[in-house]
Short mmCIF file of C-alpha atoms and ligand atoms in Angstrom, two decimals:
data_model
loop_
_atom_site.label_atom_id
_atom_site.label_comp_id
_atom_site.label_asym_id
_atom_site.label_seq_id
_atom_site.Cartn_x
_atom_site.Cartn_y
_atom_site.Cartn_z
CA MET E 1 25.13 -2.06 10.07
CA ARG E 2 24.88 -5.70 11.46
CA GLU E 3 21.27 -7.09 12.56
CA ALA E 4 22.21 -6.83 16.07
CA GLU E 5 23.24 -3.19 16.25
CA THR E 6 19.69 -2.35 14.66
CA ALA E 7 17.47 -4.62 17.14
CA VAL E 8 15.33 -2.38 19.40
CA PRO E 9 12.74 -3.67 22.05
CA THR E 10 9.33 -2.82 19.98
CA ARG E 11 6.32 -2.18 22.04
CA LEU E 12 2.62 -2.58 20.88
CA LEU E 13 0.06 0.11 22.02
CA ARG E 14 -3.63 -0.47 21.39
CA VAL E 15 -5.36 2.78 20.49
CA ASP E 16 -8.97 3.26 19.79
CA PRO E 17 -9.15 4.42 16.07
CA VAL E 18 -11.78 6.90 16.59
CA ARG E 19 -11.02 8.44 20.22
CA PRO E 20 -7.57 7.72 20.53
CA ALA E 21 -6.44 8.07 24.26
CA PRO E 22 -4.18 11.39 24.54
CA GLU E 23 -1.73 9.83 26.99
CA ALA E 24 -1.11 7.18 23.92
CA LEU E 25 -0.46 9.92 21.54
CA ALA E 26 1.89 11.83 23.83
CA GLU E 27 4.01 8.81 24.54
CA ALA E 28 4.37 7.96 20.88
CA GLY E 29 4.69 11.82 19.93
CA ALA E 30 7.46 11.83 22.32
CA VAL E 31 9.28 8.87 20.61
CA LEU E 32 9.25 10.86 17.28
CA ARG E 33 10.70 13.87 18.89
CA GLN E 34 13.45 11.90 20.39
CA GLY E 35 14.46 10.73 17.08
CA GLY E 36 12.88 7.14 17.09
CA LEU E 37 10.48 5.32 14.80
CA VAL E 38 6.78 5.05 15.39
CA ALA E 39 4.38 2.97 13.24
CA PHE E 40 0.82 3.79 13.06
CA PRO E 41 -2.37 3.57 11.26
CA THR E 42 -3.51 5.87 8.71
CA GLU E 43 -6.85 5.58 6.35
CA THR E 44 -4.70 4.07 3.67
CA VAL E 45 -2.06 1.57 5.18
CA TYR E 46 0.15 1.56 8.20
CA GLY E 47 2.95 3.95 8.03
CA LEU E 48 6.68 3.86 9.67
CA GLY E 49 7.18 7.25 10.90
CA ALA E 50 10.05 9.48 11.92
CA ASN E 51 10.53 13.13 12.67
CA ALA E 52 10.81 14.61 8.76
CA LEU E 53 13.11 17.23 9.91
CA ASP E 54 15.72 15.18 11.38
CA PRO E 55 18.27 13.63 8.78
CA VAL E 56 19.15 10.71 11.64
CA ALA E 57 15.82 9.80 12.52
CA VAL E 58 14.90 9.63 8.38
CA ARG E 59 18.11 7.46 7.73
CA LYS E 60 16.48 4.96 10.59
CA ILE E 61 13.38 4.55 8.11
CA PHE E 62 15.66 3.16 5.22
CA ALA E 63 17.67 0.84 7.66
CA ALA E 64 14.51 -0.49 9.38
CA LYS E 65 12.71 -1.33 5.84
CA GLY E 66 15.87 -1.94 3.77
CA ARG E 67 14.51 0.65 1.69
CA PRO E 68 16.92 2.18 -1.48
CA GLY E 69 18.02 5.53 -0.79
CA ASP E 70 16.66 6.83 -3.95
CA ASN E 71 12.91 6.26 -3.04
CA PRO E 72 11.56 9.35 -1.62
CA LEU E 73 9.30 9.52 1.59
CA ILE E 74 6.14 11.09 1.89
CA VAL E 75 5.85 14.04 4.52
CA HIS E 76 2.72 13.85 6.71
CA VAL E 77 1.27 16.65 8.26
CA ALA E 78 -1.82 17.38 10.49
CA GLY E 79 -2.87 20.71 9.13
CA ARG E 80 -2.36 22.78 5.97
CA GLU E 81 -0.41 25.54 7.95
CA SER E 82 2.42 23.13 8.30
CA LEU E 83 2.82 23.40 4.53
CA ALA E 84 4.96 26.66 4.91
CA GLY E 85 7.99 24.98 6.17
CA LEU E 86 8.13 22.24 4.04
CA VAL E 87 7.52 23.50 0.39
CA ALA E 88 8.42 26.49 -1.56
CA SER E 89 5.19 27.47 -2.85
CA VAL E 90 1.95 26.19 -3.31
CA PRO E 91 0.24 26.87 -6.48
CA GLU E 92 -3.40 27.64 -6.77
CA LEU E 93 -4.38 24.45 -8.31
CA ALA E 94 -2.70 22.83 -5.26
CA TRP E 95 -4.88 24.61 -2.93
CA THR E 96 -7.90 23.54 -4.84
CA LEU E 97 -6.95 19.94 -4.58
CA ILE E 98 -6.29 20.15 -0.91
CA ASP E 99 -9.48 22.17 -0.25
CA ARG E 100 -11.54 19.14 -1.96
CA PHE E 101 -9.28 16.23 -0.68
CA TRP E 102 -7.39 16.81 2.64
CA PRO E 103 -7.56 15.20 4.85
CA GLY E 104 -7.41 12.08 2.70
CA PRO E 105 -5.39 9.66 0.52
CA LEU E 106 -3.92 12.48 -1.74
CA THR E 107 -0.26 13.08 -1.77
CA LEU E 108 0.97 16.38 -3.56
CA VAL E 109 4.73 16.60 -4.95
CA LEU E 110 5.84 20.28 -4.59
CA LEU E 111 8.93 22.18 -4.57
CA LYS E 112 10.38 21.54 -1.41
CA ALA E 113 11.81 24.23 1.06
CA GLY E 114 15.23 24.33 2.31
CA GLN E 115 14.86 22.76 5.68
CA VAL E 116 13.60 19.56 4.15
CA PRO E 117 16.42 17.10 4.38
CA ASP E 118 17.90 15.45 1.46
CA GLY E 119 17.23 12.25 2.93
CA VAL E 120 13.51 12.56 2.92
CA THR E 121 13.42 13.78 -0.72
CA ALA E 122 16.01 11.10 -2.19
CA GLY E 123 18.00 14.42 -3.16
CA LEU E 124 15.08 15.42 -5.45
CA PRO E 125 14.10 19.34 -5.46
CA THR E 126 10.48 18.10 -4.73
CA VAL E 127 8.61 16.65 -1.58
CA GLY E 128 5.49 14.65 -1.52
CA VAL E 129 2.95 15.99 1.23
CA ARG E 130 -0.20 14.84 2.47
CA MET E 131 -2.52 15.40 5.37
CA PRO E 132 -4.24 11.83 6.33
CA ALA E 133 -7.69 11.18 7.29
CA HIS E 134 -7.29 9.16 10.47
CA ARG E 135 -7.58 10.47 14.05
CA VAL E 136 -4.54 8.40 15.24
CA ALA E 137 -2.08 9.67 12.42
CA LEU E 138 -3.63 13.22 12.87
CA GLY E 139 -3.06 12.84 16.73
CA LEU E 140 0.21 11.61 16.56
CA ILE E 141 1.80 14.12 14.35
CA ALA E 142 0.09 16.89 16.54
CA ALA E 143 1.49 15.29 19.72
CA ALA E 144 5.00 14.85 17.89
CA GLY E 145 4.75 18.58 17.02
CA VAL E 146 6.87 18.19 13.87
CA PRO E 147 5.84 16.84 10.16
CA VAL E 148 6.46 12.94 10.05
CA ALA E 149 7.93 11.32 7.06
CA ALA E 150 6.15 8.00 6.70
CA PRO E 151 6.52 5.37 4.03
CA SER E 152 4.35 2.15 4.38
CA ALA E 153 5.28 0.08 7.49
CA ASN E 154 6.58 -2.95 5.64
CA ARG E 155 9.97 -4.54 4.70
CA SER E 156 11.17 -3.15 1.36
CA GLY E 157 9.54 -5.34 -1.47
CA ARG E 158 6.49 -6.76 0.96
CA PRO E 159 2.88 -5.84 0.50
CA SER E 160 2.13 -2.99 2.36
CA PRO E 161 0.60 -3.66 5.85
CA THR E 162 -3.06 -2.99 6.59
CA THR E 163 -3.15 -4.08 10.25
CA ALA E 164 -0.79 -3.84 13.08
CA ASP E 165 0.22 -7.83 12.99
CA HIS E 166 1.38 -6.97 9.35
CA VAL E 167 3.75 -4.75 10.75
CA ARG E 168 4.81 -6.88 13.30
CA GLU E 169 5.80 -9.52 10.91
CA ASP E 170 7.88 -7.41 9.29
CA LEU E 171 9.33 -5.00 11.25
CA GLN E 172 9.55 -6.54 15.10
CA GLY E 173 12.84 -5.49 16.46
CA ARG E 174 13.13 -2.56 13.97
CA VAL E 175 10.59 -0.17 15.31
CA GLU E 176 10.15 1.48 18.79
CA LEU E 177 6.32 1.64 19.10
CA ILE E 178 3.56 0.54 16.76
CA LEU E 179 0.37 1.99 17.40
CA ASP E 180 -2.34 -0.64 16.89
CA GLY E 181 -5.52 1.15 15.92
CA GLY E 182 -7.39 -1.98 14.00
CA PRO E 183 -7.46 -2.62 10.20
CA THR E 184 -6.93 0.33 8.01
CA GLY E 185 -9.78 1.53 5.74
CA VAL E 186 -8.57 2.10 2.10
CA GLY E 187 -6.28 -0.66 2.06
CA VAL E 188 -4.05 0.84 -0.82
CA GLU E 189 -1.65 3.93 -0.73
CA SER E 190 -2.18 7.48 -1.43
CA THR E 191 -2.74 8.80 -4.88
CA VAL E 192 0.68 10.76 -5.67
CA VAL E 193 -0.02 13.81 -8.16
CA ASP E 194 2.65 16.11 -9.15
CA VAL E 195 1.55 19.67 -9.07
CA THR E 196 4.65 21.47 -10.19
CA GLY E 197 3.76 22.24 -13.65
CA PRO E 198 1.10 23.66 -15.22
CA VAL E 199 -1.10 20.40 -15.67
CA PRO E 200 -1.39 18.10 -12.80
CA VAL E 201 0.28 14.57 -13.26
CA LEU E 202 -0.57 11.58 -11.84
CA LEU E 203 2.62 9.56 -10.62
CA ARG E 204 0.85 6.69 -8.51
CA PRO E 205 -2.83 5.49 -8.60
CA GLY E 206 -4.03 5.08 -5.05
CA GLY E 207 -7.08 5.98 -2.70
CA VAL E 208 -8.25 8.96 -4.51
CA PRO E 209 -9.33 7.76 -8.07
CA LEU E 210 -8.36 9.63 -11.08
CA GLU E 211 -12.01 10.35 -12.29
CA ASP E 212 -12.35 12.16 -8.57
CA LEU E 213 -9.14 14.33 -9.52
CA ARG E 214 -10.29 15.18 -13.26
CA ARG E 215 -13.54 16.21 -11.84
CA VAL E 216 -11.86 18.76 -9.40
CA ALA E 217 -8.74 19.80 -11.17
CA GLY E 218 -10.06 19.44 -15.01
CA GLU E 219 -7.10 17.79 -16.89
CA VAL E 220 -4.83 15.79 -14.98
CA ALA E 221 -2.17 13.85 -17.18
CA VAL E 222 -0.60 10.26 -16.43
CA ASP E 223 3.23 9.64 -15.98
CA PRO E 224 4.02 7.42 -18.96
CA ALA E 225 5.65 5.08 -16.49
CA LEU E 226 2.38 4.16 -15.40
CA VAL E 227 0.90 3.04 -18.73
CA GLY E 228 3.71 0.84 -19.28
CA GLN E 229 6.20 2.92 -21.30
CA GLU E 230 9.81 2.25 -20.39
CA VAL E 231 11.13 5.62 -19.20
CA GLU E 232 14.63 6.29 -18.20
CA ARG E 233 13.98 8.14 -15.34
CA PRO E 234 10.64 7.54 -13.48
CA LYS E 235 9.31 10.83 -12.21
CA SER E 236 8.02 8.82 -9.17
CA PRO E 237 11.01 6.85 -8.07
CA GLY E 238 9.20 4.30 -6.10
CA MET E 239 7.29 2.99 -9.18
CA LYS E 240 10.27 1.30 -10.45
CA TYR E 241 10.54 -1.29 -7.63
CA THR E 242 8.84 -4.72 -7.64
CA HIS E 243 6.99 -3.42 -4.72
CA TYR E 244 4.01 -5.41 -3.14
CA ALA E 245 5.41 -8.50 -4.37
CA PRO E 246 4.25 -11.99 -2.46
CA GLN E 247 6.76 -14.82 -2.11
CA ALA E 248 4.81 -17.02 -4.27
CA PRO E 249 4.98 -16.21 -8.13
CA LEU E 250 1.72 -14.54 -9.06
CA VAL E 251 -0.20 -14.86 -12.25
CA LEU E 252 -2.62 -11.84 -12.85
CA ILE E 253 -5.77 -12.11 -15.03
CA GLU E 254 -6.46 -9.03 -16.53
CA PRO E 255 -9.76 -8.08 -18.03
CA GLY E 256 -9.56 -6.11 -21.28
CA PRO E 257 -12.36 -3.69 -22.18
CA GLY E 258 -15.61 -5.47 -22.40
CA ALA E 259 -14.24 -8.75 -20.33
CA GLY E 260 -16.55 -9.51 -17.59
CA PRO E 261 -15.95 -11.52 -14.36
CA SER E 262 -16.92 -14.70 -16.11
CA GLN E 263 -14.15 -14.54 -18.85
CA VAL E 264 -11.82 -13.85 -16.11
CA GLY E 265 -12.88 -16.49 -14.05
CA GLU E 266 -12.73 -18.97 -16.63
CA ALA E 267 -8.91 -17.85 -17.42
CA ALA E 268 -8.12 -18.03 -13.68
CA TRP E 269 -9.56 -21.61 -13.61
CA ARG E 270 -7.03 -22.67 -16.37
CA ALA E 271 -4.28 -20.81 -14.48
CA VAL E 272 -4.78 -22.77 -11.20
CA ARG E 273 -5.17 -26.19 -13.28
CA GLU E 274 -1.78 -25.27 -14.70
CA GLN E 275 -0.25 -24.31 -11.32
CA LEU E 276 -1.35 -27.29 -9.69
CA ALA E 277 0.15 -29.66 -12.19
CA ALA E 278 3.21 -27.82 -12.01
CA ALA E 279 3.32 -28.16 -8.02
CA PRO E 280 2.04 -31.65 -7.32
CA GLY E 281 0.95 -32.03 -3.41
CA ARG E 282 0.87 -28.43 -2.81
CA ALA E 283 -1.84 -25.57 -2.46
CA VAL E 284 -2.39 -22.92 -5.05
CA GLY E 285 -3.85 -19.48 -4.08
CA LEU E 286 -7.13 -18.32 -5.80
CA LEU E 287 -7.91 -14.71 -5.53
CA ALA E 288 -11.17 -14.77 -6.64
CA LEU E 289 -13.97 -12.23 -7.42
CA ARG E 290 -16.97 -13.03 -5.35
CA GLU E 291 -18.93 -13.81 -8.60
CA ASN E 292 -16.81 -16.55 -9.63
CA LEU E 293 -16.60 -18.66 -6.30
CA PRO E 294 -19.80 -20.74 -6.69
CA ARG E 295 -18.34 -21.70 -10.43
CA HIS E 296 -14.84 -22.40 -9.07
CA ARG E 297 -15.89 -24.43 -5.99
CA GLU E 298 -18.13 -26.51 -8.25
CA ALA E 299 -15.59 -26.94 -10.91
CA ALA E 300 -13.21 -28.15 -8.19
CA ALA E 301 -15.96 -30.26 -6.68
CA ALA E 302 -15.33 -33.67 -8.27
CA VAL E 303 -11.53 -33.66 -8.52
CA LEU E 304 -9.67 -31.33 -6.12
CA PRO E 305 -9.71 -30.17 -2.46
CA PHE E 306 -11.23 -26.62 -2.42
CA THR E 307 -10.96 -24.43 0.64
CA LEU E 308 -12.33 -20.87 0.98
CA ALA E 309 -10.46 -18.93 3.57
CA GLU E 310 -10.58 -15.31 5.20
CA PRO E 311 -7.36 -13.44 5.40
CA ASP E 312 -7.70 -12.47 8.84
CA GLN E 313 -7.94 -16.15 10.04
CA PRO E 314 -4.75 -17.70 11.06
CA THR E 315 -2.77 -19.98 9.11
CA PRO E 316 -1.60 -23.28 10.30
CA ALA E 317 2.10 -23.35 11.68
CA GLY E 318 4.37 -24.60 8.90
CA GLY E 319 1.85 -23.56 6.44
CA TRP E 320 -1.28 -25.02 4.69
CA PRO E 321 -1.29 -28.92 4.79
CA THR E 322 -3.29 -30.04 2.23
CA PRO E 323 -2.89 -30.02 -1.69
CA GLY E 324 -5.71 -28.27 -3.79
CA VAL E 325 -7.12 -24.94 -4.23
CA LEU E 326 -6.96 -22.25 -1.31
CA ALA E 327 -9.36 -19.59 -2.32
CA VAL E 328 -9.73 -16.07 -0.56
CA GLU E 329 -12.75 -13.80 -1.74
CA ALA E 330 -11.11 -10.68 -3.56
CA GLY E 331 -14.53 -8.87 -3.31
CA PRO E 332 -17.41 -8.05 -6.09
CA ALA E 333 -15.91 -7.07 -9.50
CA GLY E 334 -18.04 -3.89 -9.17
CA ASP E 335 -16.85 -2.83 -5.90
CA PRO E 336 -13.20 -2.29 -6.55
CA GLY E 337 -12.87 -0.36 -2.88
CA ARG E 338 -13.79 -3.51 -1.22
CA VAL E 339 -11.17 -5.29 -3.37
CA ALA E 340 -8.69 -2.57 -2.64
CA ALA E 341 -9.27 -2.99 1.27
CA ARG E 342 -8.53 -6.82 1.25
CA LEU E 343 -5.86 -7.15 -1.23
CA PHE E 344 -2.74 -6.83 0.64
CA ALA E 345 -3.84 -9.07 3.54
CA ALA E 346 -4.86 -11.56 1.07
CA LEU E 347 -1.38 -11.45 -0.57
CA ARG E 348 0.33 -11.85 2.86
CA TRP E 349 -2.21 -14.73 3.94
CA PHE E 350 -1.13 -16.59 0.78
CA ASP E 351 2.45 -16.27 1.68
CA ALA E 352 1.82 -17.25 5.33
CA ALA E 353 -0.02 -20.36 4.01
CA GLY E 354 2.95 -21.18 1.89
CA VAL E 355 1.27 -21.64 -1.52
CA ALA E 356 3.25 -22.90 -4.49
CA ALA E 357 1.79 -19.75 -6.77
CA ILE E 358 -1.00 -17.49 -6.53
CA VAL E 359 -3.94 -16.69 -9.55
CA ALA E 360 -5.35 -13.24 -8.88
CA GLU E 361 -8.56 -12.32 -10.71
CA GLY E 362 -8.23 -8.30 -11.92
CA VAL E 363 -10.85 -6.02 -12.15
CA ALA E 364 -11.63 -3.11 -14.45
CA PRO E 365 -8.98 -0.17 -14.06
CA SER E 366 -11.62 2.50 -13.11
CA GLY E 367 -12.01 4.19 -9.64
CA LEU E 368 -10.22 2.51 -7.14
CA GLY E 369 -9.90 -0.26 -9.68
CA LEU E 370 -6.80 1.24 -11.05
CA ALA E 371 -5.01 1.45 -8.23
CA VAL E 372 -5.60 -2.21 -7.54
CA MET E 373 -4.40 -3.43 -10.98
CA ASN E 374 -1.58 -1.28 -10.57
CA ARG E 375 -0.40 -3.15 -7.43
CA LEU E 376 -1.55 -6.44 -8.78
CA ARG E 377 0.54 -5.74 -11.92
CA LYS E 378 3.47 -4.79 -9.84
CA ALA E 379 3.22 -8.38 -7.59
CA ALA E 380 2.79 -10.36 -10.85
CA ARG E 381 5.23 -12.85 -12.31
CA ALA E 382 2.78 -13.16 -15.32
CA VAL E 383 0.03 -11.36 -16.74
CA ARG E 384 -2.65 -12.76 -18.97
CA ARG E 385 -5.14 -10.69 -20.83
CA VAL E 386 -8.81 -11.78 -21.48
P1 LIG M 1 5.52 4.64 0.24
O1 LIG M 1 5.41 5.90 1.28
O2 LIG M 1 6.10 3.60 0.76
O3 LIG M 1 4.06 4.59 -0.58
O4 LIG M 1 6.25 5.54 -1.02
C1 LIG M 1 6.28 6.68 -1.51
C2 LIG M 1 6.14 7.10 -2.71
O5 LIG M 1 5.74 8.32 -3.13
C3 LIG M 1 7.80 6.82 -3.55
O6 LIG M 1 7.91 5.41 -3.72
C4 LIG M 1 7.20 7.70 -4.54
O7 LIG M 1 6.63 6.69 -5.76
C5 LIG M 1 6.26 8.85 -4.21
N1 LIG M 1 6.98 10.24 -3.74
C6 LIG M 1 7.28 10.60 -2.77
N2 LIG M 1 7.89 11.66 -2.87
C7 LIG M 1 7.98 12.01 -4.44
C8 LIG M 1 8.61 12.89 -4.86
N3 LIG M 1 9.28 14.10 -4.22
N4 LIG M 1 8.34 13.01 -6.46
C9 LIG M 1 8.08 11.92 -6.78
N5 LIG M 1 7.31 10.79 -6.05
C10 LIG M 1 7.27 10.86 -4.49
MG1 LIG M 2 5.55 1.56 0.18
#
């Protein structure tokens, strides 16, 4: 399909994230029912939605995102009663997880029912389903009156969008309507768990921490593809793609067991100096832990321009004009939830600034830190362990 054939006028509709106007939801629901695409906020990231039961509408999602056809979509529902038409059966353990985590950032992979189009599941016998914890998402699905297939509302390979502006950057002219409900809260995508076998398997870390799952479900296995083992056929097809990648090469500093923020900071500063030396006259992005910012600022003071930026501040047209260090605070090392909420916006901001490279300080892989490190590893060109 040529670009010109896919271009559609994109409308933006502001909605209150807590009390969305019923008229706005009805209008967006009608677009979905008529086979169109609507981008909307969830508690994780913005989604690009289509009627999950309409194969033609579902194909539009893949075209708009440039998404490979073998990467399945998550189907969003407004209530557990909608599961009946989507899945063949719900094992006891799945109900336990639903009772505890829905609505919320947990996607369950279940055996699919016959009426779910193959395009949604990329031909798999299973389907991923979740009930989001966001009034706009729930109101939209209810207004549409159909389950809504929705991957993240970014062009394939770009960081997931956490604001309506990010969606516009990527999908202007490719989506009919964007519901702008402000920035999303969690900031990383849902946790994906396969519950078709005797033991649940974590396929993608996300908004519900693995520790919380284990507290409720007991044993939860981790997919070998997640812990770096080469697998021929990853269970979660999306995990094989270099997702979330910013345009600039990213160097990730990964703390090993026992390594604290200060070791991470030291290694990050060395990496920044190397990147600056390799790109004279350009800026290098530094995603820094809150506790390391003072030392970086001090180290730079005598020798280099050092700027601390906020990801929601506009970048100058044509990119960041001065060489040196362009730092963005990732959040405190002990609060990975805060890091998760800022991560994708920071990566997008560095791209808009046109930095030569990005150095990212990592966190411990516990709680939401597991999802943060998973996304950073996928975005990284190189990983340095300290
Ligand atoms: P996105 O909505 O862009 O966050 O991507 C959805 C991801 O959920 C996919 O890339 C897969 O990793 C996972 N997923 C969705 N459906 C299934 C399924 N039936 N089996 C395994 N993983 C799935
Ligand atoms: Mg995605």
